[in-house]
Amino acid sequence: MLDISWISENPQLTIIMALIILLIISNLVIFWRLRSTRGLLHTYEKLFKDYDGTTVDVILQHVSEQQKKSQADVEALRQQVVDLEKRLPQFINRLAIQRFKGFPDVGGDMSFSLALLSDMGDGVLLTGLYGREETRVYAKPIQGFSSSYQLSREEEEVLLTAQKM
């Protein structure tokens, strides 16, 4: 068995051993604190690398100003989005096309009708008639999904297709 009677016989040695154990523990604590301090220092250097020689309050003031400017920019962008959403129904976003045979003696579906309309039904209806000698393109204004001009059967079909979108 282990004889530890020497501890009680020599109290100075006991004190020295206790101090050595305390020294080892304190060195471990210091080492652990040093590592965490280095991590904080690295984070600090990364955050404030662009601010050489300035104090923290100046840096925080600058960051606050930048944040306010960014907030104003975001608000301006938000307002632009609202304005665009208001105008969106006026944009051309209903497209329909139909190809057809314009004349009985001309082969293939070379003629076409193309509707370019907004959500409100305003826009233009383009019709191209392909013939042997020439191709003619006609444009008819559309308001509220109807035209003041006479529409052919194909034009009415393409207009109805665009309206259903």
Coordinates of N, CA and C in Angstrom, one line a residue:
M1 N 0.8 -1.2 0.0 CA 0.0 0.0 0.0 C 0.9 1.2 0.0
L2 N 0.3 2.3 -0.4 CA 1.0 3.6 -0.6 C 1.2 4.3 0.8
D3 N 2.4 4.6 1.1 CA 2.7 5.2 2.4 C 2.7 6.7 2.2
I4 N 1.7 7.4 2.8 CA 1.7 8.9 2.7 C 1.9 9.6 4.0
S5 N 2.6 8.9 4.9 CA 2.9 9.4 6.2 C 3.9 10.6 6.1
W6 N 4.7 10.6 5.1 CA 5.7 11.7 4.9 C 5.0 13.0 4.8
I7 N 3.7 13.1 4.3 CA 3.0 14.3 4.2 C 2.8 15.0 5.5
S8 N 2.4 14.2 6.5 CA 2.2 14.8 7.8 C 3.5 15.1 8.5
E9 N 4.6 14.4 8.2 CA 5.9 14.6 8.8 C 6.6 15.9 8.2
N10 N 6.3 16.3 7.0 CA 7.0 17.4 6.4 C 5.9 18.4 5.8
P11 N 5.4 19.3 6.7 CA 4.3 20.2 6.2 C 4.8 21.2 5.1
Q12 N 6.1 21.6 5.1 CA 6.6 22.5 4.1 C 6.4 21.8 2.7
L13 N 6.7 20.5 2.6 CA 6.6 19.8 1.3 C 5.1 19.8 0.9
T14 N 4.2 19.6 1.8 CA 2.8 19.6 1.5 C 2.4 21.0 0.9
I15 N 2.9 22.1 1.5 CA 2.5 23.4 1.1 C 3.1 23.6 -0.3
I16 N 4.3 23.2 -0.5 CA 5.0 23.3 -1.9 C 4.2 22.6 -2.9
M17 N 3.8 21.3 -2.6 CA 3.0 20.6 -3.6 C 1.6 21.2 -3.9
A18 N 1.0 21.8 -2.8 CA -0.3 22.5 -3.0 C -0.1 23.7 -3.9
L19 N 1.0 24.4 -3.7 CA 1.3 25.6 -4.5 C 1.6 25.2 -5.9
I20 N 2.3 24.1 -6.1 CA 2.6 23.6 -7.5 C 1.3 23.3 -8.2
I21 N 0.4 22.6 -7.5 CA -0.9 22.3 -8.1 C -1.7 23.6 -8.4
L22 N -1.7 24.5 -7.5 CA -2.3 25.8 -7.8 C -1.7 26.6 -9.0
L23 N -0.4 26.5 -9.1 CA 0.3 27.1 -10.2 C -0.1 26.5 -11.5
I24 N -0.2 25.1 -11.5 CA -0.6 24.5 -12.8 C -2.0 24.9 -13.1
I25 N -2.9 24.9 -12.2 CA -4.3 25.3 -12.4 C -4.4 26.7 -12.9
S26 N -3.6 27.6 -12.3 CA -3.7 29.0 -12.7 C -3.1 29.2 -14.1
N27 N -2.0 28.4 -14.4 CA -1.4 28.5 -15.8 C -2.5 28.0 -16.8
L28 N -3.2 27.0 -16.5 CA -4.2 26.5 -17.4 C -5.3 27.5 -17.6
V29 N -5.7 28.2 -16.5 CA -6.8 29.2 -16.6 C -6.2 30.4 -17.5
I30 N -5.0 30.8 -17.2 CA -4.4 31.9 -18.0 C -4.3 31.5 -19.5
F31 N -3.9 30.3 -19.8 CA -3.8 29.9 -21.1 C -5.1 29.9 -21.8
W32 N -6.2 29.4 -21.1 CA -7.5 29.4 -21.7 C -8.0 30.8 -21.9
R33 N -7.8 31.7 -21.0 CA -8.2 33.2 -21.1 C -7.4 33.8 -22.3
L34 N -6.1 33.5 -22.4 CA -5.3 34.1 -23.5 C -5.9 33.6 -24.8
R35 N -6.3 32.4 -25.0 CA -6.9 31.9 -26.2 C -8.2 32.6 -26.5
S36 N -9.0 32.8 -25.6 CA -10.3 33.5 -25.8 C -10.0 35.0 -26.1
T37 N -9.0 35.6 -25.5 CA -8.7 37.0 -25.7 C -8.2 37.1 -27.2
R38 N -7.4 36.2 -27.6 CA -6.9 36.2 -29.0 C -8.0 36.1 -30.0
G39 N -9.0 35.3 -29.7 CA -10.2 35.2 -30.6 C -10.9 36.5 -30.6
L40 N -11.1 37.2 -29.4 CA -11.8 38.5 -29.4 C -11.0 39.5 -30.2
L41 N -9.6 39.5 -30.0 CA -8.8 40.4 -30.7 C -8.9 40.2 -32.2
H42 N -8.9 39.0 -32.6 CA -9.1 38.7 -34.1 C -10.4 39.3 -34.6
T43 N -11.5 39.0 -33.8 CA -12.8 39.5 -34.2 C -12.8 41.1 -34.3
Y44 N -12.2 41.7 -33.3 CA -12.1 43.2 -33.2 C -11.3 43.7 -34.4
E45 N -10.2 43.1 -34.7 CA -9.4 43.5 -35.9 C -10.2 43.4 -37.2
K46 N -10.9 42.3 -37.3 CA -11.7 42.1 -38.5 C -12.8 43.1 -38.6
L47 N -13.5 43.5 -37.5 CA -14.5 44.4 -37.5 C -14.0 45.9 -37.8
F48 N -12.9 46.2 -37.3 CA -12.4 47.6 -37.3 C -11.2 47.7 -38.2
K49 N -10.9 46.9 -39.1 CA -9.7 47.0 -40.0 C -9.7 48.2 -40.8
D50 N -10.8 48.8 -41.2 CA -10.9 50.0 -42.0 C -10.8 51.3 -41.2
Y51 N -10.7 51.2 -39.9 CA -10.7 52.4 -39.0 C -9.4 52.4 -38.2
D52 N -8.3 52.8 -38.9 CA -7.0 52.8 -38.2 C -6.9 54.1 -37.3
G53 N -6.6 53.8 -36.1 CA -6.3 54.9 -35.1 C -7.6 55.7 -34.6
T54 N -8.7 55.3 -34.9 CA -9.9 56.0 -34.5 C -10.5 55.3 -33.2
T55 N -11.2 56.0 -32.4 CA -11.7 55.5 -31.2 C -13.0 54.7 -31.5
V56 N -13.4 53.9 -30.6 CA -14.6 53.1 -30.7 C -15.9 54.0 -30.9
D57 N -16.0 55.1 -30.2 CA -17.2 56.0 -30.3 C -17.3 56.6 -31.7
V58 N -16.1 57.0 -32.3 CA -16.1 57.5 -33.6 C -16.6 56.4 -34.6
I59 N -16.1 55.2 -34.4 CA -16.4 54.1 -35.3 C -17.9 53.8 -35.2
L60 N -18.4 53.8 -33.9 CA -19.9 53.5 -33.7 C -20.7 54.6 -34.3
Q61 N -20.3 55.8 -34.3 CA -21.0 56.9 -34.9 C -21.0 56.8 -36.4
H62 N -19.9 56.4 -37.0 CA -19.9 56.2 -38.4 C -20.8 55.0 -38.8
V63 N -20.7 53.9 -38.1 CA -21.6 52.8 -38.4 C -23.1 53.2 -38.3
S64 N -23.4 54.0 -37.3 CA -24.8 54.4 -37.1 C -25.2 55.3 -38.3
E65 N -24.4 56.2 -38.8 CA -24.7 57.0 -39.9 C -24.9 56.1 -41.2
Q66 N -24.0 55.1 -41.3 CA -24.2 54.2 -42.5 C -25.5 53.4 -42.4
Q67 N -25.8 53.0 -41.2 CA -27.1 52.3 -41.0 C -28.3 53.2 -41.3
K68 N -28.3 54.4 -40.9 CA -29.4 55.3 -41.2 C -29.4 55.6 -42.8
K69 N -28.3 55.7 -43.4 CA -28.3 55.9 -44.9 C -28.8 54.6 -45.6
S70 N -28.4 53.5 -45.1 CA -28.9 52.2 -45.7 C -30.4 52.1 -45.5
Q71 N -30.9 52.5 -44.3 CA -32.4 52.5 -44.1 C -33.1 53.4 -45.0
A72 N -32.5 54.6 -45.3 CA -33.2 55.5 -46.2 C -33.2 54.9 -47.6
D73 N -32.1 54.3 -48.0 CA -32.0 53.7 -49.3 C -33.0 52.5 -49.4
V74 N -33.2 51.7 -48.4 CA -34.2 50.7 -48.4 C -35.6 51.3 -48.5
E75 N -35.8 52.3 -47.8 CA -37.2 53.0 -47.9 C -37.4 53.5 -49.3
A76 N -36.4 54.1 -49.9 CA -36.6 54.6 -51.3 C -36.8 53.5 -52.3
L77 N -36.1 52.3 -52.1 CA -36.4 51.2 -52.9 C -37.8 50.6 -52.7
R78 N -38.2 50.6 -51.4 CA -39.6 50.1 -51.1 C -40.6 51.0 -51.8
Q79 N -40.4 52.3 -51.9 CA -41.3 53.2 -52.5 C -41.3 53.0 -54.0
Q80 N -40.2 52.7 -54.6 CA -40.1 52.4 -56.0 C -40.9 51.2 -56.4
V81 N -40.8 50.2 -55.5 CA -41.5 48.9 -55.7 C -43.0 49.2 -55.7
V82 N -43.5 50.0 -54.7 CA -44.9 50.4 -54.6 C -45.3 51.1 -55.9
D83 N -44.5 52.0 -56.3 CA -44.9 52.8 -57.6 C -45.0 51.8 -58.8
L84 N -44.0 50.9 -58.9 CA -44.1 49.9 -60.0 C -45.3 49.0 -59.9
E85 N -45.6 48.6 -58.7 CA -46.8 47.7 -58.5 C -48.1 48.5 -58.9
K86 N -48.1 49.8 -58.7 CA -49.3 50.6 -59.1 C -49.4 50.6 -60.6
R87 N -48.2 50.7 -61.3 CA -48.2 50.8 -62.8 C -48.2 49.5 -63.5
L88 N -48.0 48.4 -62.8 CA -47.9 47.1 -63.4 C -49.1 46.7 -64.2
P89 N -50.4 47.0 -63.8 CA -51.5 46.7 -64.7 C -51.4 47.4 -66.1
Q90 N -50.7 48.5 -66.2 CA -50.6 49.2 -67.5 C -49.6 48.6 -68.4
F91 N -48.7 47.7 -67.9 CA -47.6 47.2 -68.7 C -48.2 46.0 -69.6
I92 N -47.5 45.8 -70.8 CA -47.9 44.7 -71.6 C -47.4 43.4 -71.0
N93 N -48.4 42.6 -70.6 CA -48.0 41.3 -70.0 C -49.0 40.2 -70.5
R94 N -49.9 40.5 -71.4 CA -50.7 39.5 -72.0 C -50.4 39.3 -73.4
L95 N -49.8 38.2 -73.8 CA -49.4 38.0 -75.1 C -50.1 36.7 -75.7
A96 N -50.6 36.8 -76.9 CA -51.2 35.7 -77.5 C -50.9 35.8 -79.0
I97 N -50.6 34.7 -79.6 CA -50.4 34.6 -81.0 C -51.1 33.5 -81.7
Q98 N -51.5 33.7 -82.9 CA -52.2 32.6 -83.6 C -51.7 32.7 -85.1
R99 N -51.3 31.5 -85.6 CA -50.9 31.5 -87.0 C -52.1 30.9 -87.8
F100 N -52.3 31.4 -89.0 CA -53.4 30.9 -89.8 C -53.0 31.0 -91.3
K101 N -53.9 30.4 -92.1 CA -53.7 30.5 -93.5 C -54.5 31.8 -94.0
G102 N -53.8 32.8 -94.5 CA -54.4 34.1 -94.8 C -55.3 34.0 -96.1
F103 N -54.9 33.2 -97.0 CA -55.6 33.1 -98.3 C -55.7 31.7 -98.7
P104 N -56.8 31.3 -99.3 CA -57.0 29.9 -99.7 C -56.0 29.3 -100.6
D105 N -55.4 30.1 -101.5 CA -54.5 29.6 -102.5 C -53.0 29.7 -102.1
V106 N -52.8 30.1 -100.8 CA -51.4 30.2 -100.3 C -51.2 29.1 -99.2
G107 N -50.3 28.2 -99.4 CA -50.1 27.1 -98.5 C -49.4 27.5 -97.2
G108 N -49.6 26.7 -96.2 CA -49.0 26.9 -94.9 C -49.6 28.0 -94.0
D109 N -49.4 27.9 -92.8 CA -49.9 29.0 -91.8 C -48.9 30.1 -91.7
M110 N -48.8 30.9 -92.7 CA -47.8 31.9 -92.8 C -48.3 33.2 -92.2
S111 N -49.6 33.4 -92.1 CA -50.2 34.7 -91.6 C -50.3 34.5 -90.1
F112 N -50.4 35.6 -89.4 CA -50.5 35.6 -87.9 C -51.3 36.7 -87.4
S113 N -51.8 36.6 -86.2 CA -52.3 37.7 -85.4 C -51.7 37.6 -84.0
L114 N -51.2 38.8 -83.5 CA -50.5 38.9 -82.3 C -51.1 39.9 -81.4
A115 N -51.6 39.5 -80.2 CA -52.2 40.5 -79.3 C -51.1 40.8 -78.2
L116 N -50.9 42.1 -78.0 CA -50.0 42.6 -77.0 C -50.8 43.5 -76.1
L117 N -51.2 43.0 -74.9 CA -52.2 43.7 -74.1 C -51.7 43.9 -72.6
S118 N -52.2 44.9 -71.9 CA -52.0 45.0 -70.5 C -53.1 44.3 -69.8
D119 N -53.0 44.3 -68.4 CA -54.0 43.6 -67.6 C -55.4 44.3 -67.8
M120 N -55.4 45.6 -68.1 CA -56.6 46.4 -68.3 C -57.2 46.2 -69.7
G121 N -56.5 45.4 -70.5 CA -57.0 45.2 -71.9 C -56.7 46.2 -72.9
D122 N -55.7 47.0 -72.6 CA -55.2 48.0 -73.5 C -53.9 47.6 -74.2
G123 N -53.8 47.9 -75.5 CA -52.6 47.5 -76.2 C -52.8 47.6 -77.7
V124 N -52.3 46.6 -78.4 CA -52.3 46.6 -79.8 C -52.5 45.2 -80.3
L125 N -53.2 45.0 -81.5 CA -53.3 43.8 -82.1 C -52.7 43.9 -83.5
L126 N -51.6 43.1 -83.7 CA -50.9 43.1 -85.0 C -51.3 41.9 -85.8
T127 N -51.6 42.1 -87.0 CA -52.0 41.0 -88.0 C -51.1 41.1 -89.2
G128 N -50.5 40.0 -89.5 CA -49.7 39.9 -90.7 C -50.3 38.9 -91.7
L129 N -50.6 39.4 -92.9 CA -51.2 38.6 -93.9 C -50.2 38.3 -95.0
Y130 N -49.9 37.0 -95.2 CA -48.9 36.6 -96.1 C -49.5 36.2 -97.4
G131 N -49.1 36.8 -98.5 CA -49.5 36.5 -99.8 C -48.3 36.1 -100.7
R132 N -48.6 35.6 -101.9 CA -47.5 35.2 -102.8 C -46.6 36.3 -103.2
E133 N -47.2 37.5 -103.4 CA -46.4 38.6 -103.8 C -45.9 39.5 -102.7
E134 N -46.6 39.5 -101.6 CA -46.3 40.5 -100.6 C -46.9 40.0 -99.2
T135 N -46.3 40.6 -98.2 CA -46.9 40.4 -96.8 C -47.3 41.8 -96.3
R136 N -48.5 41.9 -95.8 CA -49.0 43.1 -95.2 C -49.2 42.9 -93.7
V137 N -48.8 44.0 -93.0 CA -49.0 44.0 -91.5 C -49.9 45.1 -91.1
Y138 N -50.9 44.7 -90.3 CA -51.9 45.7 -89.8 C -51.8 45.8 -88.3
A139 N -52.0 47.0 -87.8 CA -52.0 47.2 -86.3 C -53.4 47.8 -86.0
K140 N -54.0 47.3 -85.0 CA -55.3 47.8 -84.5 C -55.2 48.1 -83.0
P141 N -55.6 49.3 -82.6 CA -55.5 49.6 -81.2 C -56.6 48.9 -80.4
I142 N -56.3 48.5 -79.2 CA -57.2 47.7 -78.4 C -57.4 48.5 -77.1
Q143 N -58.6 48.7 -76.6 CA -58.9 49.3 -75.3 C -60.0 48.5 -74.7
G144 N -59.7 48.1 -73.4 CA -60.7 47.3 -72.7 C -61.1 46.0 -73.4
F145 N -60.1 45.4 -74.0 CA -60.2 44.1 -74.7 C -61.2 44.2 -75.9
S146 N -61.3 45.4 -76.5 CA -62.1 45.5 -77.7 C -61.5 46.6 -78.6
S147 N -61.9 46.6 -79.9 CA -61.3 47.5 -80.8 C -62.4 48.3 -81.5
S148 N -62.1 49.5 -81.9 CA -63.1 50.3 -82.7 C -63.1 49.8 -84.1
Y149 N -62.1 49.0 -84.5 CA -62.0 48.5 -85.9 C -62.7 47.1 -86.0
Q150 N -63.1 46.8 -87.2 CA -63.6 45.4 -87.4 C -62.5 44.4 -87.3
L151 N -62.8 43.3 -86.5 CA -61.8 42.3 -86.3 C -62.2 41.0 -87.1
S152 N -61.2 40.4 -87.6 CA -61.4 39.1 -88.3 C -61.6 38.0 -87.2
R153 N -62.0 36.8 -87.7 CA -62.3 35.7 -86.8 C -61.0 35.3 -86.0
E154 N -59.8 35.3 -86.7 CA -58.6 35.0 -86.1 C -58.2 36.0 -85.1
E155 N -58.4 37.3 -85.4 CA -58.1 38.4 -84.5 C -59.0 38.3 -83.2
E156 N -60.2 38.0 -83.4 CA -61.1 37.8 -82.2 C -60.7 36.7 -81.3
E157 N -60.2 35.6 -82.0 CA -59.8 34.4 -81.2 C -58.5 34.7 -80.4
V158 N -57.6 35.4 -81.0 CA -56.3 35.7 -80.3 C -56.6 36.8 -79.2
L159 N -57.5 37.7 -79.4 CA -57.9 38.6 -78.4 C -58.6 37.9 -77.2
L160 N -59.4 37.0 -77.5 CA -60.0 36.2 -76.4 C -59.0 35.4 -75.7
T161 N -58.1 34.8 -76.4 CA -57.0 34.0 -75.7 C -56.2 34.9 -74.8
A162 N -55.8 36.1 -75.2 CA -55.1 37.1 -74.4 C -55.9 37.5 -73.2
Q163 N -57.2 37.7 -73.4 CA -58.1 38.1 -72.3 C -58.2 37.1 -71.2
K164 N -58.1 35.8 -71.6 CA -58.2 34.7 -70.6 C -57.0 34.5 -69.8
M165 N -55.9 35.1 -70.2 CA -54.6 34.8 -69.5 C -54.6 35.4 -68.1

